[in-house]
Short mmCIF file of C-alpha atoms and ligand atoms in Angstrom, two decimals:
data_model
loop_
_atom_site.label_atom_id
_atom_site.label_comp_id
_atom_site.label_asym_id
_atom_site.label_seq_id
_atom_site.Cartn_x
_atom_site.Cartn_y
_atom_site.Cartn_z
CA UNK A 1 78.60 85.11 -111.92
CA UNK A 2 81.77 86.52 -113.68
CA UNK A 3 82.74 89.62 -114.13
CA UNK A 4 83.95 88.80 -118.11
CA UNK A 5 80.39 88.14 -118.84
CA UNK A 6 77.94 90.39 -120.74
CA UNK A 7 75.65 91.91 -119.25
CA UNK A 8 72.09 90.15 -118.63
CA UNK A 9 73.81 86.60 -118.90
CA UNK A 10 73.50 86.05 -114.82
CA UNK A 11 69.77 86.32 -115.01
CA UNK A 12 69.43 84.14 -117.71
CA UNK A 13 67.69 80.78 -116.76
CA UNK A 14 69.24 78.27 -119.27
CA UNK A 15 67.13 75.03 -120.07
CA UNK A 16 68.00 71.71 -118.24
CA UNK A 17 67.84 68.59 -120.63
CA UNK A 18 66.92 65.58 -119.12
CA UNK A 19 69.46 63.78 -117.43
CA UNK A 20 72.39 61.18 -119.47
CA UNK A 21 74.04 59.15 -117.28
CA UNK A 22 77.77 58.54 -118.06
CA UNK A 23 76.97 54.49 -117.90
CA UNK A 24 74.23 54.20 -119.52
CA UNK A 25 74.15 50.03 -119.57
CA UNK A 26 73.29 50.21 -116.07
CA UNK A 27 69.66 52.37 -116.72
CA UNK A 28 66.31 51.58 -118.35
CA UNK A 29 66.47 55.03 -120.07
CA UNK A 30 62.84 56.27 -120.05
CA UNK A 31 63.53 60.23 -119.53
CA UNK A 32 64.21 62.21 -122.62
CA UNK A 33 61.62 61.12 -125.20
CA UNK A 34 64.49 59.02 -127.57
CA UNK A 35 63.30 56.34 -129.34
CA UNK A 36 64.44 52.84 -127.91
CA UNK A 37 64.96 51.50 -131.64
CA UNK A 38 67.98 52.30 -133.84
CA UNK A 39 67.88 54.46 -136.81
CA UNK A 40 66.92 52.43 -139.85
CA UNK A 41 70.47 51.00 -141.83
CA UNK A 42 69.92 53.04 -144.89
CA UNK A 43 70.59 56.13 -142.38
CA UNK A 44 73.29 54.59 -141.34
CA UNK A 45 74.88 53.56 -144.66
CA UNK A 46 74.27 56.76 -145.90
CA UNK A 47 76.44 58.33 -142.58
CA UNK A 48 79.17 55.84 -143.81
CA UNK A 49 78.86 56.92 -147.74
CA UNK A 50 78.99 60.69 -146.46
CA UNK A 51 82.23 60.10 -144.01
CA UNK A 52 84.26 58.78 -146.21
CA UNK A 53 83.34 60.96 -149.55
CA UNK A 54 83.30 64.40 -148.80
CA UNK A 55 83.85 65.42 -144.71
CA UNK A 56 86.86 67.76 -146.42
CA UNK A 57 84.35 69.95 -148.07
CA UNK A 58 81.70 72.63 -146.41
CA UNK A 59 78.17 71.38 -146.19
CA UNK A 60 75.83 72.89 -148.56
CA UNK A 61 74.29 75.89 -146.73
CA UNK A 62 70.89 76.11 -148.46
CA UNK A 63 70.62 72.13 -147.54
CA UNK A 64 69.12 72.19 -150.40
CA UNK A 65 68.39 68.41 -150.99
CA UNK A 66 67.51 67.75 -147.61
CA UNK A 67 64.56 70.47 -147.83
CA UNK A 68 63.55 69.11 -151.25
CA UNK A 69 62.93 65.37 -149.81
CA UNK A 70 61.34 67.02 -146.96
CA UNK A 71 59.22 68.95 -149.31
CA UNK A 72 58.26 65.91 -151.55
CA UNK A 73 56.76 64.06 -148.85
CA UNK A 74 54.45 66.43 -147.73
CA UNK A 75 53.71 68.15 -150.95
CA UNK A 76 55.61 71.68 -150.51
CA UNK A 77 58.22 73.28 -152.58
CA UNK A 78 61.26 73.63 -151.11
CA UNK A 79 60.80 77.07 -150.76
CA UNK A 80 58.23 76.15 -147.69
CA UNK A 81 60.56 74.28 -145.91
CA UNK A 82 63.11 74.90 -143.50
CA UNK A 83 66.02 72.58 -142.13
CA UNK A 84 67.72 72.73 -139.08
CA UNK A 85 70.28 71.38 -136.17
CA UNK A 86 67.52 70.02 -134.02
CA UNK A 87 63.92 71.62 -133.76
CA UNK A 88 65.21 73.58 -130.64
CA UNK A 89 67.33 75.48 -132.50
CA UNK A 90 64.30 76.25 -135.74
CA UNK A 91 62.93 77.31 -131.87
CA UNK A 92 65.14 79.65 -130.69
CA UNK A 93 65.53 81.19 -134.24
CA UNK A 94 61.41 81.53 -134.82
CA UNK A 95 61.59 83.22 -131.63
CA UNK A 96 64.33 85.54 -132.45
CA UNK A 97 62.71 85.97 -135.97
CA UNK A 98 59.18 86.52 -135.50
CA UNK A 99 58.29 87.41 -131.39
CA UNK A 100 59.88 90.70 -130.40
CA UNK A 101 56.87 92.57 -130.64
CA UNK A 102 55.54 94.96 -127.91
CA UNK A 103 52.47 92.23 -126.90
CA UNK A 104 53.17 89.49 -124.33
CA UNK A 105 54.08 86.47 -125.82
CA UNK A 106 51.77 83.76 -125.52
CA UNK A 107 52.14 79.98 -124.86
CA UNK A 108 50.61 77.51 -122.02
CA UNK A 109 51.61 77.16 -118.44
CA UNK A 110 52.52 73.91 -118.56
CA UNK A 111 54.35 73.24 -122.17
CA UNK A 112 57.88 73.04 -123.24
CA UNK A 113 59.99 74.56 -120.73
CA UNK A 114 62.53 75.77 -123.33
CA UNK A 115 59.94 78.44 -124.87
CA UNK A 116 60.39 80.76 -121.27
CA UNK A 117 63.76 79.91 -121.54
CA UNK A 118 63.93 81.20 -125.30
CA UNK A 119 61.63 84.21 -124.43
CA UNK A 120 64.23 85.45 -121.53
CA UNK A 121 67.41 85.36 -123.74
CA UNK A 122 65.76 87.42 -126.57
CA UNK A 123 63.85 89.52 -123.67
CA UNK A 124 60.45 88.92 -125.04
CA UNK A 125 57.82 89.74 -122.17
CA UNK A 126 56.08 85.84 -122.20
CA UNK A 127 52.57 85.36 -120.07
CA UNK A 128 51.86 81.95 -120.32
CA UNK A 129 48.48 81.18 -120.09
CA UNK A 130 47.19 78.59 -117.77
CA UNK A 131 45.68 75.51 -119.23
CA UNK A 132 42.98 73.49 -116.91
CA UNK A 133 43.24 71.10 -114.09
CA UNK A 134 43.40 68.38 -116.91
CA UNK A 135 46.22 70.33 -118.88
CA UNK A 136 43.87 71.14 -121.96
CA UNK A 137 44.53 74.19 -123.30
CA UNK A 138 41.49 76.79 -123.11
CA UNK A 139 42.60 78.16 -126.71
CA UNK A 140 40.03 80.83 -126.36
CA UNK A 141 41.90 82.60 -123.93
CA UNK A 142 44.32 83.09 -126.76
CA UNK A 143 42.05 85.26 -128.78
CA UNK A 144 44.39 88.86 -126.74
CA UNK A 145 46.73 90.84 -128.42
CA UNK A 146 49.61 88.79 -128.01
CA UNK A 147 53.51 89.32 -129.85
CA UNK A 148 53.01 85.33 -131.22
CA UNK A 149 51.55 82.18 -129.65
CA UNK A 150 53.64 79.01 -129.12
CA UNK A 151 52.17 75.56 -129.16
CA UNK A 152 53.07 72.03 -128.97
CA UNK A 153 51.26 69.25 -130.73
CA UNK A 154 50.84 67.00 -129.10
CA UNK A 155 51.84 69.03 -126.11
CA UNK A 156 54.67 67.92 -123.62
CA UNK A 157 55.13 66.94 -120.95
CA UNK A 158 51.24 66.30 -121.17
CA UNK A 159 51.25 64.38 -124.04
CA UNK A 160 47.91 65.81 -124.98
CA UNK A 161 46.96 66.41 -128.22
CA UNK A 162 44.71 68.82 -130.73
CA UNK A 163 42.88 68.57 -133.02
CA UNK A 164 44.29 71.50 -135.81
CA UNK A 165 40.95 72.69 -136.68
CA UNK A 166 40.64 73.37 -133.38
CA UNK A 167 43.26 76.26 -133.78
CA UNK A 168 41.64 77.87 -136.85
CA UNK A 169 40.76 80.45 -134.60
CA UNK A 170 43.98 80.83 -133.24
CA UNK A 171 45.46 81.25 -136.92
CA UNK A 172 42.60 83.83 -137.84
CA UNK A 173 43.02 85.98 -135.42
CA UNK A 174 47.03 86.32 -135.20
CA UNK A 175 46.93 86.39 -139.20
CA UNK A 176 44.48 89.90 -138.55
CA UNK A 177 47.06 90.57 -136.23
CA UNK A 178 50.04 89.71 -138.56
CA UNK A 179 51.56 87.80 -135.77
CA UNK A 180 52.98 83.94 -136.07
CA UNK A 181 51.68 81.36 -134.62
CA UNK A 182 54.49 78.34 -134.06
CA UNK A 183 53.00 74.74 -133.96
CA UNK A 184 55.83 72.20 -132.13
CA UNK A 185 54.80 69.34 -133.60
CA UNK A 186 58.52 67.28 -131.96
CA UNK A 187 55.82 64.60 -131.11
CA UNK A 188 53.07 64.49 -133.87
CA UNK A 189 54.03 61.03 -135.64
CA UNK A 190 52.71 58.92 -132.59
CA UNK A 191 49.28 59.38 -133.59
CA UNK A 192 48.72 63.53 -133.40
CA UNK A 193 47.26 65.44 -136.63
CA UNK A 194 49.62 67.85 -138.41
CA UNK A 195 49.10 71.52 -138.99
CA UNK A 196 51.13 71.36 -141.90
CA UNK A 197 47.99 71.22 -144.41
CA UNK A 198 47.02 74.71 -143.28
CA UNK A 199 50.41 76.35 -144.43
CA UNK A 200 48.87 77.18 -147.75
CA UNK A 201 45.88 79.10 -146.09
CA UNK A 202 47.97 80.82 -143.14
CA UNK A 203 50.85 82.95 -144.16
CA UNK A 204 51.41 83.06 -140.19
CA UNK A 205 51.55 79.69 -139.70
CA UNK A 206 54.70 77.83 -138.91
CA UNK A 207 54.97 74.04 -138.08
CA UNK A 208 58.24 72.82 -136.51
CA UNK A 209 59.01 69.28 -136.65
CA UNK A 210 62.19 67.14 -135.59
CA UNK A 211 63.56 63.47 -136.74
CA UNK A 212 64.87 63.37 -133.15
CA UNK A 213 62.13 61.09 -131.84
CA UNK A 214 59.99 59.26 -134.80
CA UNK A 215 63.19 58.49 -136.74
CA UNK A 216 65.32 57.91 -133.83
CA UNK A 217 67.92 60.54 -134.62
CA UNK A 218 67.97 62.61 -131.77
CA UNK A 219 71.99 62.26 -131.68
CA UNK A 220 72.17 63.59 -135.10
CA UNK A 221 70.24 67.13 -134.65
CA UNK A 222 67.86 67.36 -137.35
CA UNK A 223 64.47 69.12 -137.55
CA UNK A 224 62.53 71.31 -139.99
CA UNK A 225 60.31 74.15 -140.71
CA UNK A 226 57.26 74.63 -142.85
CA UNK A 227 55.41 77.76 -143.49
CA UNK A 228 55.19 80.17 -146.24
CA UNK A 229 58.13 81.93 -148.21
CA UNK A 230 58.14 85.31 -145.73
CA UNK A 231 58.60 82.55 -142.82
CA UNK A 232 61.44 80.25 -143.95
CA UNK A 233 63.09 83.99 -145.57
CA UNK A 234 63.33 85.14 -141.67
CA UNK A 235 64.25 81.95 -140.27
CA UNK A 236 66.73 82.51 -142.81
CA UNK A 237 68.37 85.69 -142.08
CA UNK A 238 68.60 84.67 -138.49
CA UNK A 239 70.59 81.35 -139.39
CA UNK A 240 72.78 83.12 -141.50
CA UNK A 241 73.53 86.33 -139.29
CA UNK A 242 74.64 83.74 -137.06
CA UNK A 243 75.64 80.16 -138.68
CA UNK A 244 75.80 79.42 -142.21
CA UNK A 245 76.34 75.55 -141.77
CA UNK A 246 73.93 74.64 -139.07
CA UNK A 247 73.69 70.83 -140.25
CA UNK A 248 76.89 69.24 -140.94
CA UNK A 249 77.46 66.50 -144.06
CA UNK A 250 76.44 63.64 -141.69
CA UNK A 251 72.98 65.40 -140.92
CA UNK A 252 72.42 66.01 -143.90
CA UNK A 253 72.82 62.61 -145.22
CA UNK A 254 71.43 60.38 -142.25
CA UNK A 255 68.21 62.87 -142.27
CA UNK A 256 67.81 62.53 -146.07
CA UNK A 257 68.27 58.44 -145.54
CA UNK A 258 65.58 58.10 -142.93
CA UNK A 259 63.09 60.63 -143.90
CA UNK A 260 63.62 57.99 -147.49
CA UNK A 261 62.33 54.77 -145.65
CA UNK A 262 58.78 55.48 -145.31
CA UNK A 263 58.41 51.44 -144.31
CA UNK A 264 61.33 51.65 -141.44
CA UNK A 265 59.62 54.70 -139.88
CA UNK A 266 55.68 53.52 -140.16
CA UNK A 267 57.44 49.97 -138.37
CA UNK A 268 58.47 51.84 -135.77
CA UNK A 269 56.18 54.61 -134.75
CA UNK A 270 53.36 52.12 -134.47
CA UNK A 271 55.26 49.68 -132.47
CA UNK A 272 55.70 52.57 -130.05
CA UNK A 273 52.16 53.46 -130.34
CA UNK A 274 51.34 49.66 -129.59
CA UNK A 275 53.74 49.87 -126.21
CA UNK A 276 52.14 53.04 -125.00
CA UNK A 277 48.56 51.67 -125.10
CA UNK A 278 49.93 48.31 -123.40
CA UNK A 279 52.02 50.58 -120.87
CA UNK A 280 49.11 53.08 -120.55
CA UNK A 281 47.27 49.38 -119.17
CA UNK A 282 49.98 48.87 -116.84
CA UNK A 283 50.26 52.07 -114.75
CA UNK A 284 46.72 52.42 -114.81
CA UNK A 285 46.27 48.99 -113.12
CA UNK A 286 49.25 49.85 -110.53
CA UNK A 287 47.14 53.22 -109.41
CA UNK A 288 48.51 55.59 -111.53
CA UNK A 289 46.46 58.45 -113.23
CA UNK A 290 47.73 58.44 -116.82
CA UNK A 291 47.05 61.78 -118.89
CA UNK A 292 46.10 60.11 -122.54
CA UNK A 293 48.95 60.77 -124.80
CA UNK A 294 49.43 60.65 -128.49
CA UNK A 295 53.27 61.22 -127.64
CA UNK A 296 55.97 58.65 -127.57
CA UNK A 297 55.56 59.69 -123.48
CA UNK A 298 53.02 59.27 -120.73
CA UNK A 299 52.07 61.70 -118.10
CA UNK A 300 50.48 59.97 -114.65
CA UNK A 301 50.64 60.50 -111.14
CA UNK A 302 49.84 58.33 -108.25
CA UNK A 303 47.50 58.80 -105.61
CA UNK A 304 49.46 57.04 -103.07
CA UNK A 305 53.35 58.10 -103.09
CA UNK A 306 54.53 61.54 -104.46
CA UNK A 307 56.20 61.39 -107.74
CA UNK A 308 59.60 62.43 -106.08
CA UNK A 309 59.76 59.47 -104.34
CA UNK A 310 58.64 57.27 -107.23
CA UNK A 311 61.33 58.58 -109.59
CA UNK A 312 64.00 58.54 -107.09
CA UNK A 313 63.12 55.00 -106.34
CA UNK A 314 63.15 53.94 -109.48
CA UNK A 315 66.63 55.76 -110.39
CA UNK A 316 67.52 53.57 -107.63
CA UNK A 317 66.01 50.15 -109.04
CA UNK A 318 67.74 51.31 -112.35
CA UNK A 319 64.71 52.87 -114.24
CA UNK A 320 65.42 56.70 -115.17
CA UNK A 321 62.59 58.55 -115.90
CA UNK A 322 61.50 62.98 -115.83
CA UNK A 323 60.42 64.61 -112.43
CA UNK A 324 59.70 68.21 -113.31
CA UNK A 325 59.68 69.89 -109.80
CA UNK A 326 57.59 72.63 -110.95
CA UNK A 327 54.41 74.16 -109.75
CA UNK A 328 51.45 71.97 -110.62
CA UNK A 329 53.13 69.44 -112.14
CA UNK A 330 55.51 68.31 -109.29
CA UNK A 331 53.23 64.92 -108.35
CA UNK A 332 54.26 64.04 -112.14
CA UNK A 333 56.39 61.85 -113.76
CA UNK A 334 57.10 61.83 -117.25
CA UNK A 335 58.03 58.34 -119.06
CA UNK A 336 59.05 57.89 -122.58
CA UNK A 337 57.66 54.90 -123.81
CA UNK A 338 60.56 52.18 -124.49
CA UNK A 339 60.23 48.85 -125.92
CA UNK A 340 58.07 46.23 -124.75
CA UNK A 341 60.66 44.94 -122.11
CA UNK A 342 61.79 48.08 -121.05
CA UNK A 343 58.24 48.83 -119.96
CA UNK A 344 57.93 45.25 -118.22
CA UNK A 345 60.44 45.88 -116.31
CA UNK A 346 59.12 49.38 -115.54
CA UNK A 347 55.52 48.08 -114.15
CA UNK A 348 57.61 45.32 -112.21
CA UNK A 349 59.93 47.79 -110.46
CA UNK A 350 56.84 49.95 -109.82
CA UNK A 351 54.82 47.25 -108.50
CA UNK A 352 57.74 46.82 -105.74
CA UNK A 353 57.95 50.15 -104.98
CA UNK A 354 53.96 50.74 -104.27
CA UNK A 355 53.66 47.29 -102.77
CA UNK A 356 50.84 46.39 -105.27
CA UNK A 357 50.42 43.34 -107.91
CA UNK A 358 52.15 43.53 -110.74
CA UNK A 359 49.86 43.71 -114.18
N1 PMP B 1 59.89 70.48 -128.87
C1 PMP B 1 59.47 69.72 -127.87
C2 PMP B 1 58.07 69.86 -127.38
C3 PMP B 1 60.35 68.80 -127.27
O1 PMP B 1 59.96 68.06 -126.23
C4 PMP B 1 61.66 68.67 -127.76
C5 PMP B 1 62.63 67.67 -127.16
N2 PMP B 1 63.23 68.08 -125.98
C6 PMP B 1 62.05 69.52 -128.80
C7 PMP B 1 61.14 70.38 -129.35
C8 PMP B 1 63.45 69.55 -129.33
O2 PMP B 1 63.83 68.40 -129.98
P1 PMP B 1 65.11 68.39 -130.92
O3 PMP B 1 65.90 69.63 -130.68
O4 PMP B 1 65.83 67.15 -130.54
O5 PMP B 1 64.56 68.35 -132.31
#
């Protein structure tokens, strides 16, 4: 508390990201979703091409040929499509754009634990809406007056996943409403179904995606957006009342690169796919109740020691992985899926810790 600050900012109730240690040789790093491979070269070639050509020179505000390579791969103009430094900050503009609207806000108990955080900076009254013992989301209970409904698909920290026709519902009735709907699909290319099909039919439809996990850049902040023209126009207008150069020369480039080598990013996303099944094996056979996940994460609890104990144990042993010490989820732990070693030496540790065979 300060007495030069504005008012409201002491009952803000800013985001935590997951922990990065200082020395990070020392840790199995399993705790904030990054992908354990590198970027592929031609992302970083085209860093090094970008560095030394043009750093003295503005970025192009429109990111114009970022959007359009975005756009050709999934079939929209450029006019559809929305770039970004990181999906958390297409987040916080969506919400600033499209949910200050007398309704509650709308998204599910247990989801991404920035979209509260989001809702209480822009004061937006949020009720989130609790999903069931298994963390699926009863979508039904969506069908209220609401100011906007956000969802993640695949959902996190469940890992959890939707089908989109599922939420053709959800879309009809907040396009009677003229309200948005915001699909957070950070996770979707470990084996989750896109919304991004439906843009065409739902002029309240907006699907947020990142190349922070999939494409292994999430040290370079890059996401997009993809909806219709009225969408990307007021994602717009909040950028540029506050930012015109949100993605610097380097982003632009590196983003371009890897979003380019289709055969890089289809090598790794279903090696990490492969891992989570194996690792999904592993914790199941040391005890461990694993939510299924189409997420580069997994979800699981174990019967036998609380999950504060486990994580803290494991910090010890070297392993870091996300204890969210939060109603209903405390007896959780969330680990992103690493490489194959990483996640031997994961089920080894664990087996010491629970006094149990390894797998
Ligand atoms: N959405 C979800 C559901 C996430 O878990 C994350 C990662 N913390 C993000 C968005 C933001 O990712 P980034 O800003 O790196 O694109």
């Amino acid at each position: 508390m300060s007495r030069y600050w504005s008012e409201g900012l002491a009952d803000l109730d800013p985001y935590v990201p997951g922990e990065q240690p200082r020395d990070q040789k020392t840790y199995i790093k399993l705790n904030t979703n990054e992908s354990p491979y590198p970027p592929s070269p031609r992302v970083i070639q085209a860093i090094r091409d970008a560095a030394s050509s043009s750093l003295r020179l503005y970025p192009d505000p429109t990111c114009m040929a970022l959007r359009e390579t975005i756009g050709g791969k999934l079939g929209l103009p450029e006019s559809r499509v929305f770039a970004g430094n990181g999906s958390d900050e297409i987040l916080a503009f969506a919400f600033a754009a499209f949910f200050r609207h007398p309704e509650p806000l709308l998204f599910p108990d247990i989801s991404y634990s920035f979209y509260p955080v989001y809702a209480r900076f822009f004061g937006q009254n949020a009720q989130p809406i609790q999903t069931r013992a298994d963390f699926s989301i009863p979508l039904d209970e969506f069908l209220v007056p609401n100011a906007g409904i956000a969802l993640a698909n695949p959902n996190a920290p469940t890992g959890r996943g939707i089908d989109p026709a599922l939420l053709l519902p959800v879309l009809e009735h907040n396009r009677a409403l003229g309200r948005v709907v915001l699909v957070d699909e950070a996770y979707v290319d470990f084996g989750g179904t896109s919304a991004a099909p439906l843009v065409g039919e739902f002029p309240n439809l907006l699907v947020v995606q990142t190349l922070s996990k999939s494409r292994s850049l999430a040290g370079l902040r890059a996401g997009f957006a993809l909806g219709q023209e009225e969408l990307i126009e007021g994602l717009e207008r909040v950028k540029s009342s506050i930012n015109s150069y949100t993605l610097d020369r380097l982003a632009l480039a590196g983003a371009k690169a890897a979003l380019e080598d289709e055969e890089y990013f289809q090598e790794t996303r279903a090696k990490i796919m492969a891992t989570r099944e194996n690792a999904t094996r592993s914790l199941r056979y040391l005890g461990f109740d694993v939510i299924p996940s189409q997420a580069n994460f997994l979800f699981a609890s174990h019967p036998e020691m609380q999950a504060s104990r486990i994580y803290a144990e494991l910090k010890a042993a070297g392993v870091l992985v996300r204890h969210f010490n939060k109603p209903r989820i405390e007896n959780y732990l969330r680990i992103s899926v690493g490489t194959d070693e990483d996640m031997s030496a994961l089920a080894a540790r664990l087996s010491a810790i629970l006094g149990r065979p390894a797998p």
